[in-house]
Short mmCIF file of C-alpha atoms and ligand atoms in Angstrom, two decimals:
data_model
loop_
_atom_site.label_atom_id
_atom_site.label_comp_id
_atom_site.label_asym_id
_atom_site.label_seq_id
_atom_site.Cartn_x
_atom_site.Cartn_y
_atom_site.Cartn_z
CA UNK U 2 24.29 -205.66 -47.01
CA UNK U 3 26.30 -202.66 -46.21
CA UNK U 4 30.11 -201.91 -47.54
CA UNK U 5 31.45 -203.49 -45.01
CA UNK U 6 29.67 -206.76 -45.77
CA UNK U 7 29.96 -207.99 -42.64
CA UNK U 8 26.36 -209.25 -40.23
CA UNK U 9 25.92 -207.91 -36.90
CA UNK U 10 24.22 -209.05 -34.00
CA UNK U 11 22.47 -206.28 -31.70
CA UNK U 12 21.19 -206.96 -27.95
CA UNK U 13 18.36 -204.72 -27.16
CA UNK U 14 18.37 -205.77 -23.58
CA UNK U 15 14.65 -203.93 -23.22
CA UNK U 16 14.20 -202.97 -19.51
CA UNK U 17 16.44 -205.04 -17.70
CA UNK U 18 19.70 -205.53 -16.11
CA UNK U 19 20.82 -204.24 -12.56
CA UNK U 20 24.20 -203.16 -12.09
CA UNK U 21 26.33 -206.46 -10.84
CA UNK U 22 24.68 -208.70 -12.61
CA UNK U 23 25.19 -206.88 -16.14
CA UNK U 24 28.81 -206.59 -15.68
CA UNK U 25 29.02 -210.18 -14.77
CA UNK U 26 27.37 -210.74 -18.06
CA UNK U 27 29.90 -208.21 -20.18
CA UNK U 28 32.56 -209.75 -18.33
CA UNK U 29 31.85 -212.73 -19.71
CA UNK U 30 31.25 -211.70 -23.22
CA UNK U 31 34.04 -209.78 -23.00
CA UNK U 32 36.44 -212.72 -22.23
CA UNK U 33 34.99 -214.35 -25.37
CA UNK U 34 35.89 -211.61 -27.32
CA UNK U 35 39.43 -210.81 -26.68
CA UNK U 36 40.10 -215.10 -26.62
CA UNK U 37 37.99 -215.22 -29.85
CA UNK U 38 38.06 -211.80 -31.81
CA UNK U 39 34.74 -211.95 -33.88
CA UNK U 40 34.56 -211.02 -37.42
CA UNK U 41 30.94 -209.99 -36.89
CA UNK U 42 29.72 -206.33 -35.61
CA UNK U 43 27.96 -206.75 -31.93
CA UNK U 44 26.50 -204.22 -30.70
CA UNK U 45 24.64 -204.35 -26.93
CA UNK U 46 22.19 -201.79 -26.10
CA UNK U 47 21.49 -201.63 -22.63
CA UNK U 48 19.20 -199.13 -20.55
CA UNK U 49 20.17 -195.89 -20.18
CA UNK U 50 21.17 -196.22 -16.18
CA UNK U 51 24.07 -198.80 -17.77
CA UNK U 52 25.67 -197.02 -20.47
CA UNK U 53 28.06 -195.06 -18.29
CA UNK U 54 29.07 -198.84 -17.23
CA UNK U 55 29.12 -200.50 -20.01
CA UNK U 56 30.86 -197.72 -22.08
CA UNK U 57 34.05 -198.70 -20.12
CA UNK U 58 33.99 -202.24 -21.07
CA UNK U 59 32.18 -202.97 -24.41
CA UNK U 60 34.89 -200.95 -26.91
CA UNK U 61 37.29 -202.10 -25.61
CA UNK U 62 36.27 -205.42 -26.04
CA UNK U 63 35.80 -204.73 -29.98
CA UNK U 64 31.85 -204.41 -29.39
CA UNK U 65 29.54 -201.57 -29.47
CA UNK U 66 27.26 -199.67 -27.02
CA UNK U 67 23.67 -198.29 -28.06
CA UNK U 68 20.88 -197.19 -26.55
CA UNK U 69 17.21 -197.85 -27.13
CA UNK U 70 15.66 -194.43 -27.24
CA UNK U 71 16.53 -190.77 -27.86
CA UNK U 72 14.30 -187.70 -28.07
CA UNK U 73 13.68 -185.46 -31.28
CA UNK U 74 14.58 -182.48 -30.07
CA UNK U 75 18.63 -181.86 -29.67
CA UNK U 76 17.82 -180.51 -25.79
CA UNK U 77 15.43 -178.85 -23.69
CA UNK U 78 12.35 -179.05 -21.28
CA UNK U 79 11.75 -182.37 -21.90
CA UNK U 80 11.68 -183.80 -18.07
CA UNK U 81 12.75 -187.44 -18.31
CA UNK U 82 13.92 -187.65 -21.92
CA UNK U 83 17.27 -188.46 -23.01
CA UNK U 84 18.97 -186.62 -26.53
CA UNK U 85 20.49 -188.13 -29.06
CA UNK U 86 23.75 -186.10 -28.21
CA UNK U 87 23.63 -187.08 -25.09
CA UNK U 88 23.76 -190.63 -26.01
CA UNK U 89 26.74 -189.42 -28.14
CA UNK U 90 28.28 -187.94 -25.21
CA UNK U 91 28.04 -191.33 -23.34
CA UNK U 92 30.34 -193.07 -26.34
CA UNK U 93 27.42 -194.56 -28.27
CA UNK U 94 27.22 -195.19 -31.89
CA UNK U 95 23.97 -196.67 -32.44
CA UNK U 96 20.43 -196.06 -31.06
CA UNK U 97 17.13 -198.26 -31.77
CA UNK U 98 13.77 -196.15 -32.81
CA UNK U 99 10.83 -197.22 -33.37
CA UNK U 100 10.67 -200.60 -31.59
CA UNK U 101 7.25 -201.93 -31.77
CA UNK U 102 7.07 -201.82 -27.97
CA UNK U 103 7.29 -197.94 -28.27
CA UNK U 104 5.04 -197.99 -31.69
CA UNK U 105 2.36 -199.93 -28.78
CA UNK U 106 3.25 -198.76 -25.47
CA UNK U 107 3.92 -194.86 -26.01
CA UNK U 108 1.78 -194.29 -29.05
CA UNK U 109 4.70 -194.12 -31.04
CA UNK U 110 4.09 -193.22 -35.17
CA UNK U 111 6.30 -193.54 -37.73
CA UNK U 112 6.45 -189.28 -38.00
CA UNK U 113 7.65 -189.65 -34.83
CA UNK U 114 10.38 -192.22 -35.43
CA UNK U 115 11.36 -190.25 -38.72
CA UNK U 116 12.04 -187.05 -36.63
CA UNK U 117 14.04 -189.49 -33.75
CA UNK U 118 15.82 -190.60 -36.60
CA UNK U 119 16.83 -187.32 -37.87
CA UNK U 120 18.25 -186.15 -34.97
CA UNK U 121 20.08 -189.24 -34.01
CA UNK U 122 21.64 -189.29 -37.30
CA UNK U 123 22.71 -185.28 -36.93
CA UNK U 124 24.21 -186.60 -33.61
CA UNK U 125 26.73 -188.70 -35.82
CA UNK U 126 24.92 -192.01 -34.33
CA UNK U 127 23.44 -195.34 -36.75
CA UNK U 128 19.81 -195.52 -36.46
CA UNK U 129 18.54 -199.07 -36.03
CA UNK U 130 14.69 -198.49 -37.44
CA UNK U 131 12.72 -201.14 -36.41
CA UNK U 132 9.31 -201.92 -38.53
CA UNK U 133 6.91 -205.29 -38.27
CA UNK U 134 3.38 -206.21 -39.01
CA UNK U 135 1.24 -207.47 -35.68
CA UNK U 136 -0.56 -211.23 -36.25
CA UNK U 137 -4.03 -209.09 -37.49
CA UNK U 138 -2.15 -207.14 -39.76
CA UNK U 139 -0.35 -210.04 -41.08
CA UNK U 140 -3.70 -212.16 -40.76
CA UNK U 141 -5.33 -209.75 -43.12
CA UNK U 142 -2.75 -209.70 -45.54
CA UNK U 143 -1.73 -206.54 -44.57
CA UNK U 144 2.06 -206.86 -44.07
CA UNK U 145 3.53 -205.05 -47.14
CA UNK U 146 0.76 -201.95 -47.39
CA UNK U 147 2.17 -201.64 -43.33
CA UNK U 148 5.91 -202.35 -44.04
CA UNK U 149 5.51 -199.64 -46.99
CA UNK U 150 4.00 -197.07 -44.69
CA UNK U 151 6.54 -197.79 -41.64
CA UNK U 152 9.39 -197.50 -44.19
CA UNK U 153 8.35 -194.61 -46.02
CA UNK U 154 7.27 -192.56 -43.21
CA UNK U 155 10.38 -193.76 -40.41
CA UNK U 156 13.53 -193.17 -42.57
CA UNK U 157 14.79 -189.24 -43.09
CA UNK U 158 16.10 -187.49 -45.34
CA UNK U 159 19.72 -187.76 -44.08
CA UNK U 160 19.56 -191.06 -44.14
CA UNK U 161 21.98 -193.73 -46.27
CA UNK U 162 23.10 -197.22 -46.77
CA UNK U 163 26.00 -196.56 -43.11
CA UNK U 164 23.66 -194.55 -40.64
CA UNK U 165 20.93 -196.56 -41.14
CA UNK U 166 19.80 -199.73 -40.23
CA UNK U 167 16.14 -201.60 -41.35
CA UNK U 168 15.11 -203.76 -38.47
CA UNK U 169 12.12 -206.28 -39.51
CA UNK U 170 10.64 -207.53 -36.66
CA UNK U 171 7.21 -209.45 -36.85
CA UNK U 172 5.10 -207.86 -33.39
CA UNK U 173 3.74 -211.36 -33.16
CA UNK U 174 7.43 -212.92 -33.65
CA UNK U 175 8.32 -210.61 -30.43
CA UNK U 176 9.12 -213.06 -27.57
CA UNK U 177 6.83 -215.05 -28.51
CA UNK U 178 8.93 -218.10 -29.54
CA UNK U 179 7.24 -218.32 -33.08
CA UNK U 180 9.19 -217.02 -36.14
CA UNK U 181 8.07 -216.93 -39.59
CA UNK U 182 9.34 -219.26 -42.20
CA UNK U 183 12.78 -219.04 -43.55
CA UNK U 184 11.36 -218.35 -46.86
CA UNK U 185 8.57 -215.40 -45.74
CA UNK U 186 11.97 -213.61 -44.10
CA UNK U 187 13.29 -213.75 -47.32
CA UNK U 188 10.34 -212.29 -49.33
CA UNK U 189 9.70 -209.47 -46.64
CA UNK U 190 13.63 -208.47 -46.46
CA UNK U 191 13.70 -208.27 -50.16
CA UNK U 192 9.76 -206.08 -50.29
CA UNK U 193 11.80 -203.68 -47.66
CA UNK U 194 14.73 -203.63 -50.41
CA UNK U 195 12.41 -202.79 -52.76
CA UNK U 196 10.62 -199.81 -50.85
CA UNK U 197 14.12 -198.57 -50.22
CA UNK U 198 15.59 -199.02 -53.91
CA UNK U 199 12.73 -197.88 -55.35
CA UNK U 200 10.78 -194.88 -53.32
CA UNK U 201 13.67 -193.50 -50.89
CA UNK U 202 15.77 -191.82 -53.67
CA UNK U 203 18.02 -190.27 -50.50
CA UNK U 204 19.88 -194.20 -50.71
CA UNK U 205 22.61 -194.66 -52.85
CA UNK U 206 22.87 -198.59 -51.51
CA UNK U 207 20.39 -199.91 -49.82
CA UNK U 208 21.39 -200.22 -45.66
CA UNK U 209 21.22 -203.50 -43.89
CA UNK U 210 18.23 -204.95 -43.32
CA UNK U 211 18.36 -207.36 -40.22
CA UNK U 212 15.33 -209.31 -38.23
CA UNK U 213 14.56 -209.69 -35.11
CA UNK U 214 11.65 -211.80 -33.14
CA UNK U 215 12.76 -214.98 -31.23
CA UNK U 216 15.80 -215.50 -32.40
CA UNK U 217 17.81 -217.93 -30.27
CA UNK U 218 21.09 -219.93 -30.44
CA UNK U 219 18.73 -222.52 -32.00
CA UNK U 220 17.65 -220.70 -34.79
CA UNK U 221 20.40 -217.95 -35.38
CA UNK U 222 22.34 -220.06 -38.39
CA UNK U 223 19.41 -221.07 -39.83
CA UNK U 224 18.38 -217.33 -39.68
CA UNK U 225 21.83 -215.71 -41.34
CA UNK U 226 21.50 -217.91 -43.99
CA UNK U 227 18.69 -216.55 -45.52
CA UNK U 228 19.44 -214.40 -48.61
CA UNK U 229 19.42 -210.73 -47.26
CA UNK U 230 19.11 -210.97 -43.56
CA UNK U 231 22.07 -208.68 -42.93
CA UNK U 232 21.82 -209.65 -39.06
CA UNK U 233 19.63 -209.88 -36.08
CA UNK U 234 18.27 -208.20 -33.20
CA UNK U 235 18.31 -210.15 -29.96
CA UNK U 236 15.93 -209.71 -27.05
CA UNK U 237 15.63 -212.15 -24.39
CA UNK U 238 18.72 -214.18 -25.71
CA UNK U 239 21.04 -211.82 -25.43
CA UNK U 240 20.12 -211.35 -21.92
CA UNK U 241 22.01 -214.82 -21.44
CA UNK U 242 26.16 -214.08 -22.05
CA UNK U 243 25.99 -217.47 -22.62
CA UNK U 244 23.64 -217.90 -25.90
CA UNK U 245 24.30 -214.39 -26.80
CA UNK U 246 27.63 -215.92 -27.56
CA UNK U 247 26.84 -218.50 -29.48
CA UNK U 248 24.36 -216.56 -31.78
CA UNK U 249 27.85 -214.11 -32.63
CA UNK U 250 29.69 -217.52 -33.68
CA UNK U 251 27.26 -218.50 -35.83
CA UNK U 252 27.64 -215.42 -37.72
CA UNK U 253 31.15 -215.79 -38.20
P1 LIG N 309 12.94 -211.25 -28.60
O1 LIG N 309 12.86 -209.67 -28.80
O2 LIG N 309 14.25 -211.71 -29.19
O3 LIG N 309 12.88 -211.45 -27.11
O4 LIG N 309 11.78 -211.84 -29.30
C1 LIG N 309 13.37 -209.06 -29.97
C2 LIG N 309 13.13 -207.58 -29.91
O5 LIG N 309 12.10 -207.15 -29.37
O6 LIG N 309 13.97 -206.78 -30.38
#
């Protein structure tokens, strides 16, 4: 847990959301804010076309806006590619790197999430690293030898316990609607402590280390209870304004 102690709750929205239909949703988490102030951070990452949107509405609300990607490189002839300033520029104080749909989909490494994370953290923004074993790896016993190397080799040198935060999401947990036990969360936050405490002498404190994976109104207390899950990261629940809800008021 960081300083501030408190959880947070972070939508990563993925590739979805027109227009109307996303600020229907905001306007309806937004009600539930200002009604119901929440002693929890939220944060909702949308896609880039949204931010501009949704930059308008979420602070004001007491939420925050991130995005889901930034380049490495501050600007430049990267056709297509967003920078971490830029993101900056749009009002946004946290970014996710490193999801395991990039790690899969775009040949993502952890060098290349380190350098991400670099910049994004020059840029003044909270890096939410996200690290997870697939079902083979975990199958083969192979979950803390690829935790180790995701953690190691995805966290920069600028890094500390408030820019940072450790995202442990299971690939095979990933929409999937299976979650590992309460008490295998547990054991895998506190091996990530460890890696952190022990091998990243750039920490002071150790950041918070959240999970995400099929977490659900259903699940979401159950999940916050566990000794150091600092939070979650929401996919296809937080799509709903509805159970996104309830999973912020059962961290309060
Ligand atoms: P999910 O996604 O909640 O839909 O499983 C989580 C994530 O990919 O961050």
């Amino acid at each position: 847990m960081n300083k501030s102690g408190k959880k947070i709750i972070i939508a990563n929205w993925k590739m979805n959301g027109l227009l109307a239909e996303s600020m229907q949703n905001i306007k309806h988490l937004r009600m539930n804010f200002l009604t119901n102030p929440s002693s929890c951070d939220v944060v909702v990452c949308p896609p880039f076309t949204l931010l501009r949107d949704m930059a308008e509405k979420l602070p004001s609300a007491g939420m925050k806006l991130g995005a889901q990607d930034c380049h490495y490189e501050k600007e430049g002839a990267y056709t297509g590619e967003v920078s971490a300033r830029m993101l900056k520029d749009m009002t946004c104080s946290y970014v996710i790197l490193g999801h395991s749909e990039r790690r899969q989909h775009f040949s993502e490494t952890s060098e290349i999430v380190k350098k991400k994370a670099l910049t994004a953290i020059d840029a003044k923004l909270v890096a939410i690293i996200c690290v997870g074993e697939t079902l083979y790896e975990r199958d083969n016993n192979l979950t803390d030898i690829v935790l180790r190397e995701q953690v190691i080799h995805s966290i920069p040198e600028n890094a500390n316990d408030s820019n940072v935060i450790i995202a442990y999401e299971p690939v095979w947990a990933i929409g999937s609607g299976q979650i590992p036990a309460n008490e295998q969360i547990e054991k895998t936050h506190s091996y990530v402590r460890k890696v952190i405490k022990e091998e990243l002498l750039q920490f002071k404190n150790v950041p918070r280390v959240i999970y995400g994976g099929s977490t659900s109104p259903d699940n979401a207390k159950s999940l916050l209870s566990i000794g150091g899950v600092d939070g979650l990261l929401v996919g296809k629940a937080s799509l709903d304004p509805k159970q996104f809800w309830k999973m912020i008021e059962s961290a309060n």
